[in-house]
Short mmCIF file of C-alpha atoms and ligand atoms in Angstrom, two decimals:
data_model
loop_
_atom_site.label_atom_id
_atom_site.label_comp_id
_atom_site.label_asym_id
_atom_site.label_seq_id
_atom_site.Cartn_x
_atom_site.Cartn_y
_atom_site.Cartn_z
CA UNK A 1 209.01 95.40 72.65
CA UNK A 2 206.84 97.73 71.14
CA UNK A 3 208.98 100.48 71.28
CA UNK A 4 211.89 98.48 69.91
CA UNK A 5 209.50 97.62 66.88
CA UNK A 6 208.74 101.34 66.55
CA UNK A 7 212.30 102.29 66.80
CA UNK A 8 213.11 99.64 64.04
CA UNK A 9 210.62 100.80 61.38
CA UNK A 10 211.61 104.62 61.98
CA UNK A 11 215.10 103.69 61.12
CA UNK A 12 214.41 101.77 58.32
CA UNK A 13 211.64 104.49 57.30
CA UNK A 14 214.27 107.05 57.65
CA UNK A 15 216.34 104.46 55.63
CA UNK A 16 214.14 104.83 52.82
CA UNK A 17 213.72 108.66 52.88
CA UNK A 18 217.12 108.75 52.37
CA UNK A 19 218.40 110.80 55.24
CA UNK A 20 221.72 110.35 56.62
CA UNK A 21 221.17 110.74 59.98
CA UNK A 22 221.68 107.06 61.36
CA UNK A 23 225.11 107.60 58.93
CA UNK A 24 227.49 108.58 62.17
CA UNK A 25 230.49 106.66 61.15
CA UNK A 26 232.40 106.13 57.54
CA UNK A 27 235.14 104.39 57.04
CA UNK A 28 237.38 105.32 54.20
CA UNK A 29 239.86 102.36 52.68
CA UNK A 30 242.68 104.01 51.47
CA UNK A 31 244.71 106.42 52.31
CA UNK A 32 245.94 108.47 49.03
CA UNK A 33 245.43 110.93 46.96
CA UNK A 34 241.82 110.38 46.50
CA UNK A 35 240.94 108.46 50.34
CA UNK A 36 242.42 111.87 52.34
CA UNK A 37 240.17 114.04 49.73
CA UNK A 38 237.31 111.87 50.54
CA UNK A 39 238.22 112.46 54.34
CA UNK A 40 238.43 115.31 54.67
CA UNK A 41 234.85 116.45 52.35
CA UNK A 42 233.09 114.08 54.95
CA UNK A 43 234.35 115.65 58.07
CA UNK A 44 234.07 118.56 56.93
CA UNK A 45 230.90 119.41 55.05
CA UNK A 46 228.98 116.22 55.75
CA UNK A 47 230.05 116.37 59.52
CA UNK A 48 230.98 112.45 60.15
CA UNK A 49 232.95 110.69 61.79
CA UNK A 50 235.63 109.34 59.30
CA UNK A 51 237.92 106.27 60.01
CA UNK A 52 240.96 106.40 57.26
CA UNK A 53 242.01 102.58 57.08
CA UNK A 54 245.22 101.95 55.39
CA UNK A 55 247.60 99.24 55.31
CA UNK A 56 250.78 101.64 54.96
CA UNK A 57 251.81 103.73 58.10
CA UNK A 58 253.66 106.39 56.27
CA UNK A 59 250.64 106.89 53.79
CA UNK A 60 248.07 107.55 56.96
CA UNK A 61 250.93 110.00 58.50
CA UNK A 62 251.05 111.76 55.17
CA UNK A 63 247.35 112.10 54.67
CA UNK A 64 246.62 113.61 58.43
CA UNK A 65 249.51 116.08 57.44
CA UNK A 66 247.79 116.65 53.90
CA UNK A 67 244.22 117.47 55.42
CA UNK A 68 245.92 119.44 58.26
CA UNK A 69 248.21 121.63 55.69
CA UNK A 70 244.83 122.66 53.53
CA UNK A 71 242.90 123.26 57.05
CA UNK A 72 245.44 125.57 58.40
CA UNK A 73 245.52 127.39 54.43
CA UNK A 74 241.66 127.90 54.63
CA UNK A 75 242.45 128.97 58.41
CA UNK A 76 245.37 131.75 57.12
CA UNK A 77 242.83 133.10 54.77
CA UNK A 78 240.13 133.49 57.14
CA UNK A 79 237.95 130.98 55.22
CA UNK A 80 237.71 128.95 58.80
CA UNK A 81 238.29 129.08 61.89
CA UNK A 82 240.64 127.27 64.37
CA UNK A 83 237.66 125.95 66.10
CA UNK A 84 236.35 124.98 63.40
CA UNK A 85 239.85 123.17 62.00
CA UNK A 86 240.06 121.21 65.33
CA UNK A 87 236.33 119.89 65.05
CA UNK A 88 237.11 118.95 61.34
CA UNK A 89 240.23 117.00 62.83
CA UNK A 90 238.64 115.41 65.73
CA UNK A 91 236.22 113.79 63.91
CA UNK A 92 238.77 112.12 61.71
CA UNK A 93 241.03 109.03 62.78
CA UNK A 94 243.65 106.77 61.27
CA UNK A 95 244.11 102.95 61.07
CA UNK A 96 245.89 100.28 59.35
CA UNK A 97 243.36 97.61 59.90
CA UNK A 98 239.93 96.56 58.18
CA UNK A 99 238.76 95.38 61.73
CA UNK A 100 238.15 99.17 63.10
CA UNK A 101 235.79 99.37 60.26
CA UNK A 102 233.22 97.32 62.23
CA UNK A 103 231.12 100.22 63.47
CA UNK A 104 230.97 102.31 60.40
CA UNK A 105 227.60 102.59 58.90
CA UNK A 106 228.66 103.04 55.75
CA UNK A 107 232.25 102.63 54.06
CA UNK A 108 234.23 104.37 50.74
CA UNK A 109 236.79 102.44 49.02
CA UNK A 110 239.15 104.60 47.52
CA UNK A 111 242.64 101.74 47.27
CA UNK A 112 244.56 101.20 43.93
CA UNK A 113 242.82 100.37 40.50
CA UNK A 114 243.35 96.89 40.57
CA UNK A 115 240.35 94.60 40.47
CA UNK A 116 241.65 91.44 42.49
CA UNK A 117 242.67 93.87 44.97
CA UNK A 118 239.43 95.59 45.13
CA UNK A 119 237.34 92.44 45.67
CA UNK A 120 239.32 91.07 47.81
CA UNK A 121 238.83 93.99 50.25
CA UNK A 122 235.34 93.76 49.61
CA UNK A 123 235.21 90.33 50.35
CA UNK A 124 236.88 90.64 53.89
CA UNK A 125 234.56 93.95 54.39
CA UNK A 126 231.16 91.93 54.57
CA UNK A 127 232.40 89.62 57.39
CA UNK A 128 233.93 92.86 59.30
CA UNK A 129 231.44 95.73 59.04
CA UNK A 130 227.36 95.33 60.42
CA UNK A 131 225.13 93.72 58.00
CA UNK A 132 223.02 97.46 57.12
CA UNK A 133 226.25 99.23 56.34
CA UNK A 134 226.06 100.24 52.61
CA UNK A 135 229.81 100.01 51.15
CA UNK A 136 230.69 101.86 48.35
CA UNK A 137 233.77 102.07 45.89
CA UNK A 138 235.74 105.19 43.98
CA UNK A 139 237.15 102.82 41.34
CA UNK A 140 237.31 104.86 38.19
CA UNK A 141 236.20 102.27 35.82
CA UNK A 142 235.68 98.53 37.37
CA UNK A 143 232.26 96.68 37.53
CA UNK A 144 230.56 97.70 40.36
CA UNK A 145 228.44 94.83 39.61
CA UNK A 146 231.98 92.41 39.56
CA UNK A 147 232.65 94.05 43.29
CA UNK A 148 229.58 93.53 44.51
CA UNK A 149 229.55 90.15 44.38
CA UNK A 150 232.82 89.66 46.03
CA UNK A 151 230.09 89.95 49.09
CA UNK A 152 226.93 88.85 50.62
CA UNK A 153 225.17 92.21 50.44
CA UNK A 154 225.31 93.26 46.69
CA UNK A 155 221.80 95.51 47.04
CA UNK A 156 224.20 97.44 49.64
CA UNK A 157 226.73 97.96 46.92
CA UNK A 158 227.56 100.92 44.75
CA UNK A 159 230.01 103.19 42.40
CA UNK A 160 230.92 106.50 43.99
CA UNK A 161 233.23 107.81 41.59
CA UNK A 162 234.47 111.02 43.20
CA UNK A 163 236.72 113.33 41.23
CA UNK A 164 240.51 114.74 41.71
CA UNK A 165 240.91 117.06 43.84
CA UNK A 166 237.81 115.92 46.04
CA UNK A 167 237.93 119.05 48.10
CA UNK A 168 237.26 121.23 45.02
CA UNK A 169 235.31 119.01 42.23
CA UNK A 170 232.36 119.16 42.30
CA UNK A 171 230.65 115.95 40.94
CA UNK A 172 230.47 112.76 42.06
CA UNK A 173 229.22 109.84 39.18
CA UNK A 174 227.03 107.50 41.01
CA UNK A 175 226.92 104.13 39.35
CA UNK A 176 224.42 101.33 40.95
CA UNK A 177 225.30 97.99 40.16
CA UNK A 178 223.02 95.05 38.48
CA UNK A 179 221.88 94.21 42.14
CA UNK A 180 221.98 98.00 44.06
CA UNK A 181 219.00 98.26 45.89
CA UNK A 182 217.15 101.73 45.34
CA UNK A 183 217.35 102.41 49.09
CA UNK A 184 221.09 102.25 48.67
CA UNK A 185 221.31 104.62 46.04
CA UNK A 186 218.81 107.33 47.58
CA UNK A 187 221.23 107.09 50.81
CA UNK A 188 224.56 107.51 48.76
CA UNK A 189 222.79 110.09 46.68
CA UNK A 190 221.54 111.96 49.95
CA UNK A 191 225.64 111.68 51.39
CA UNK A 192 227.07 113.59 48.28
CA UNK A 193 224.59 116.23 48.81
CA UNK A 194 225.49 116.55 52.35
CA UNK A 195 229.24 116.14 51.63
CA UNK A 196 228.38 119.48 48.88
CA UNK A 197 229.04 117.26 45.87
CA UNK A 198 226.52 116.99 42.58
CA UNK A 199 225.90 113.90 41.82
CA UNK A 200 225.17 112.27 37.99
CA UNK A 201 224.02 109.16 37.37
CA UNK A 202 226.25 106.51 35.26
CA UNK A 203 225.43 103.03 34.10
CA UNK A 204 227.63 100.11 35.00
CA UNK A 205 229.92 100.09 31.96
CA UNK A 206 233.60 100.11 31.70
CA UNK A 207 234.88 103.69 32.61
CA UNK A 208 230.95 105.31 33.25
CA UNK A 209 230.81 108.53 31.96
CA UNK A 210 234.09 110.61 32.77
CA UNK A 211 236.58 107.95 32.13
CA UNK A 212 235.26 106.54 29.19
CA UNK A 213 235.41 110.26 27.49
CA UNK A 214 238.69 111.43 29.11
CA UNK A 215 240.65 108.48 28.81
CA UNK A 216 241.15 107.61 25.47
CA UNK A 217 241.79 111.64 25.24
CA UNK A 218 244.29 111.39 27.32
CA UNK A 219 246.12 108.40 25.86
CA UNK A 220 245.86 109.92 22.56
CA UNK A 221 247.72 113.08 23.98
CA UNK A 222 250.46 109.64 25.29
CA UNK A 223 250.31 108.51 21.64
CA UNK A 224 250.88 111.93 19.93
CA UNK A 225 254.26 112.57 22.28
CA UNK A 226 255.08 108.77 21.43
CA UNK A 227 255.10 109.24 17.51
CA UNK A 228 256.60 112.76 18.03
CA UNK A 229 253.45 114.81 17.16
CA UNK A 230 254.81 117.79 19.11
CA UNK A 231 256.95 118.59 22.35
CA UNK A 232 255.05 117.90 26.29
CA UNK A 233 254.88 121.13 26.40
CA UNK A 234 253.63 122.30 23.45
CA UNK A 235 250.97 119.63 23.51
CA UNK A 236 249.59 120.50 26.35
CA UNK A 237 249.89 124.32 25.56
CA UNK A 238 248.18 123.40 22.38
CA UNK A 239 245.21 121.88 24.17
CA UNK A 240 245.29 124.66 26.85
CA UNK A 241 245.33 127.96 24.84
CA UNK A 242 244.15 126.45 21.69
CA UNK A 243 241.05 124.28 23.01
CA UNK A 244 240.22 126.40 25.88
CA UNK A 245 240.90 123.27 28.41
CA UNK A 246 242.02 124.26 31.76
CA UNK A 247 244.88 122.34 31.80
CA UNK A 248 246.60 120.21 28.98
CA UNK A 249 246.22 116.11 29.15
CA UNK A 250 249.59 115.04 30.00
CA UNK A 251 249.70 117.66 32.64
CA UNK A 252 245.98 116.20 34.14
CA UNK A 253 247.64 112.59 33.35
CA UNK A 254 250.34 113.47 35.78
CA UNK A 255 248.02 114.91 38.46
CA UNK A 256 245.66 111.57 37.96
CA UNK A 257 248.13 109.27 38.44
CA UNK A 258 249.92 107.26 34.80
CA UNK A 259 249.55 104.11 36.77
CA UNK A 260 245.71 105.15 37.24
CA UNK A 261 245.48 105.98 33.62
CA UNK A 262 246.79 102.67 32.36
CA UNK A 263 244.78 100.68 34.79
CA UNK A 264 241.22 102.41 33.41
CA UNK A 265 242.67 102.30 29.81
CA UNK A 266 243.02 98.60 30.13
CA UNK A 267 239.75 98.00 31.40
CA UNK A 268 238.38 100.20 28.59
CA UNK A 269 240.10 97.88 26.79
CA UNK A 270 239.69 94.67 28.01
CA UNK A 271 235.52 95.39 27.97
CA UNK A 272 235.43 97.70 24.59
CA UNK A 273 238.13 96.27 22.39
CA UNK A 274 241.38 97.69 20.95
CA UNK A 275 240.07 101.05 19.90
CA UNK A 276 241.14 101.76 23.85
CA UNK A 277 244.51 100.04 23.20
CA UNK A 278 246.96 101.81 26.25
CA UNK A 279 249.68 103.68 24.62
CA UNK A 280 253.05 102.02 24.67
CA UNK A 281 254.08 105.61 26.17
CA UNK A 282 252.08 105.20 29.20
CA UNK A 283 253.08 101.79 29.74
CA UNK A 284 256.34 102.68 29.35
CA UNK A 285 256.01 105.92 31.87
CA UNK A 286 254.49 103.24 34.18
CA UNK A 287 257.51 100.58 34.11
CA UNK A 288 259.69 102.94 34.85
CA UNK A 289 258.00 103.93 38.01
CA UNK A 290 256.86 107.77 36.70
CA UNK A 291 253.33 107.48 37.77
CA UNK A 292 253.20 111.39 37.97
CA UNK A 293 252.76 114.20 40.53
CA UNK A 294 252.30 111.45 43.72
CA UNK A 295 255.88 109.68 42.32
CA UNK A 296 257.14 113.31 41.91
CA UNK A 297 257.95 112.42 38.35
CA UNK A 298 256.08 111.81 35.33
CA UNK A 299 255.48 114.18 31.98
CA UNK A 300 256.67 116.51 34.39
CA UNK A 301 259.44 116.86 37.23
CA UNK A 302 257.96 117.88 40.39
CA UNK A 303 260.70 117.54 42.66
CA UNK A 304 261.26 119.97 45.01
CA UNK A 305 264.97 121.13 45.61
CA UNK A 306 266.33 122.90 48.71
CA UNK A 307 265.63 126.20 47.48
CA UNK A 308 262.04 124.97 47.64
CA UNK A 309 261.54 126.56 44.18
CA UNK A 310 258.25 124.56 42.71
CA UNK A 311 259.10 122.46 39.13
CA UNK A 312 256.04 121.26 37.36
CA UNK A 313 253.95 122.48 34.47
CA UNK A 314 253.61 126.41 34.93
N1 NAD B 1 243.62 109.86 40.91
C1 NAD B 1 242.48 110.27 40.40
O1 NAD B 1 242.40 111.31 39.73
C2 NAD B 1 241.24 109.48 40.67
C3 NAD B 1 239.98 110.06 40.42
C4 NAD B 1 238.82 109.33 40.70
C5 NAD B 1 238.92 108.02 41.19
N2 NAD B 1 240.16 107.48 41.41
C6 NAD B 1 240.22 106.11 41.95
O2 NAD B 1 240.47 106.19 43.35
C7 NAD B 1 241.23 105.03 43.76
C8 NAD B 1 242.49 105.50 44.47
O3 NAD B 1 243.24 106.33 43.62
P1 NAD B 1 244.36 107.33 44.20
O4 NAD B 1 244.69 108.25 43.10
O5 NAD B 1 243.96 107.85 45.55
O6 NAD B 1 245.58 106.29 44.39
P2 NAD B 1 246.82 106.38 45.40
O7 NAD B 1 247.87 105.52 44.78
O8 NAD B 1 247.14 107.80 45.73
O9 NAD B 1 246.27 105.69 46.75
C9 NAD B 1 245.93 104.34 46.84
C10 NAD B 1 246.13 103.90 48.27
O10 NAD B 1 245.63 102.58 48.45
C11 NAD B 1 246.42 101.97 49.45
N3 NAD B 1 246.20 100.52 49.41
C12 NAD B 1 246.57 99.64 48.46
N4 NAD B 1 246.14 98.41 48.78
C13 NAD B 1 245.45 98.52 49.95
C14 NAD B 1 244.77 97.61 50.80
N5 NAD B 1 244.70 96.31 50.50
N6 NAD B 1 244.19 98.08 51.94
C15 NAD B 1 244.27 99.40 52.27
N7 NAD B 1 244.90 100.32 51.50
C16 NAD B 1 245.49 99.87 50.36
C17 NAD B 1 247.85 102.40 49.11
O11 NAD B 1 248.71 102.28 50.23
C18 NAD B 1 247.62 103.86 48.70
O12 NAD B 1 247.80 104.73 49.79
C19 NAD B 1 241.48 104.21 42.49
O13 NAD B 1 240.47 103.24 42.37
C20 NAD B 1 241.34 105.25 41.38
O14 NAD B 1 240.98 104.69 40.14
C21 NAD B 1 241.31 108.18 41.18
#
């Protein structure tokens, strides 16, 4: 008994100075873009086991090809080594169902901008994973605060806004909710350190930090195409050459995602007013289906044609 009661408070001691030892398993929901990024950083550098939950087949086939295509380019350059691959792979495992979740010890939502969709998951999360797990979302700019309460654990809740490409960005915007415990947020800070990630610290406002200042620049580079301000191209070579940016908007639109955009634009909106009006541009890129570099079309083309020749912005 007594050693049971010792074991406990160590745990919960270790809990507290934030280590992320006891963190073994974490379950990533969502298996795009951003979820295989996430992934892979956490098997990787932070060493865990990862469970990639998604509810489309295809999407969990295309992310274990994704992960394994970088692996075997840092392999070919001699930045790793086979052994080293296979580890990063064996700790990593696919799944279409929110059930294998129920071990994880802590869990990183990375599934479409949408906010019904979001707490919904959430919701169904609580009853599924243990009661100590912390769960965490990427959303780019929902209430952390709004998704927390979708379950029974709200202190365990927090914003882990990680950025595109995960395997190369460095920062990761941390955003407690009203209720996040400060336990939670000293064991999610403690996680981006191991995964290699710097983390800042952004209240729970519409957008945090990063979207609130990149979106509206980005849907005032939508605007200036839409009332004919200047060619694609030479708006985001304007940007580029002329503003020292490393790439131009609608080229970083494209590799975000427009459907992303116009999702965080109408939050922005719906929270801060009109001033964060969407473009009709981007809604229009959106109905028609060019969300960008994951639809293959967008500002730019980025099919690929037998020749294999690469189109996109050069
Ligand atoms: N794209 C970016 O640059 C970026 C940067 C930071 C944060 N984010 C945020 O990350 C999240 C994901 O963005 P993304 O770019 O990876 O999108 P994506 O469209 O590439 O991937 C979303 C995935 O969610 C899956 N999905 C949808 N509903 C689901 C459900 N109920 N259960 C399980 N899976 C479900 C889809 O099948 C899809 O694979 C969004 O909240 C977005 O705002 C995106």
């Amino acid at each position: 008994m007594l050693s049971s009661v010792t074991s406990n408070a160590f745990k919960s001691l270790q809990r507290y100075y934030s280590t992320t030892q006891h963190i073994q398993t974490v379950g990533v929901i969502g298996g795009g873009q951003m979820g295989s990024g996430i992934a892979q950083v956490l098997s990787q550098a932070a060493k865990k086991n990862v469970i990639v939950v998604d509810l489309n087949k295809q999407v969990l086939e295309k992310s274990l090809a994704g992960i394994t295509s970088i692996l075997d380019k840092n392999v070919a350059k001699g930045k790793m080594s086979d052994l080293e691959k296979s580890d990063i792979l064996k700790r990593l495992s696919f799944s279409d169902s929110l059930k294998s979740l129920a071990n994880a010890d802590f869990v990183i939502e990375a599934v479409i901008e949408n906010a019904e969709i979001k707490c919904n998951i959430f919701k169904e999360l609580d009853q599924i994973v243990k009661k100590e797990a912390i769960l965490a979302t990427n959303t780019s700019s929902i209430s952390i605060t709004k998704i927390a309460a979708a379950t029974k654990r709200p202190q365990n809740v927090i914003g882990m806004h990680f950025m595109n490409p995960v395997p190369v960005m460095k920062l990761v915007e941390i955003i407690p909710g009203i209720s996040t415990s400060e336990e939670t947020q000293n064991i999610t800070n403690q996680l981006t350190k191991d995964m290699g990630k710097v983390h800042t610290v952004a209240r729970d406002t519409a957008g945090f930090i990063a979207n609130r200042l990149l979106m509206p620049y980005i849907n005032e580079a939508c605007q200036a195409v839409y009332e004919g301000l200047g060619t694609i191209e030479d708006i985001d070579t304007t940007m580029k050459l002329g503003c020292n940016m490393p790439m131009g908007p609608l080229t970083l639109a494209d590799f975000i995602g427009l459907d992303t955009c116009l999702s965080i634009m109408k939050v922005l909106q719906a929270e801060l007013g009109d001033k964060y009006k969407p473009s009709p541009l981007l809604i229009r890129y959106v109905e028609a289906g060019k969300f960008g570099k994951k639809s293959n079309e967008g500002f730019y083309s980025y099919f690929i044609p037998a020749s294999n020749t690469f189109k996109g912005p050069q």
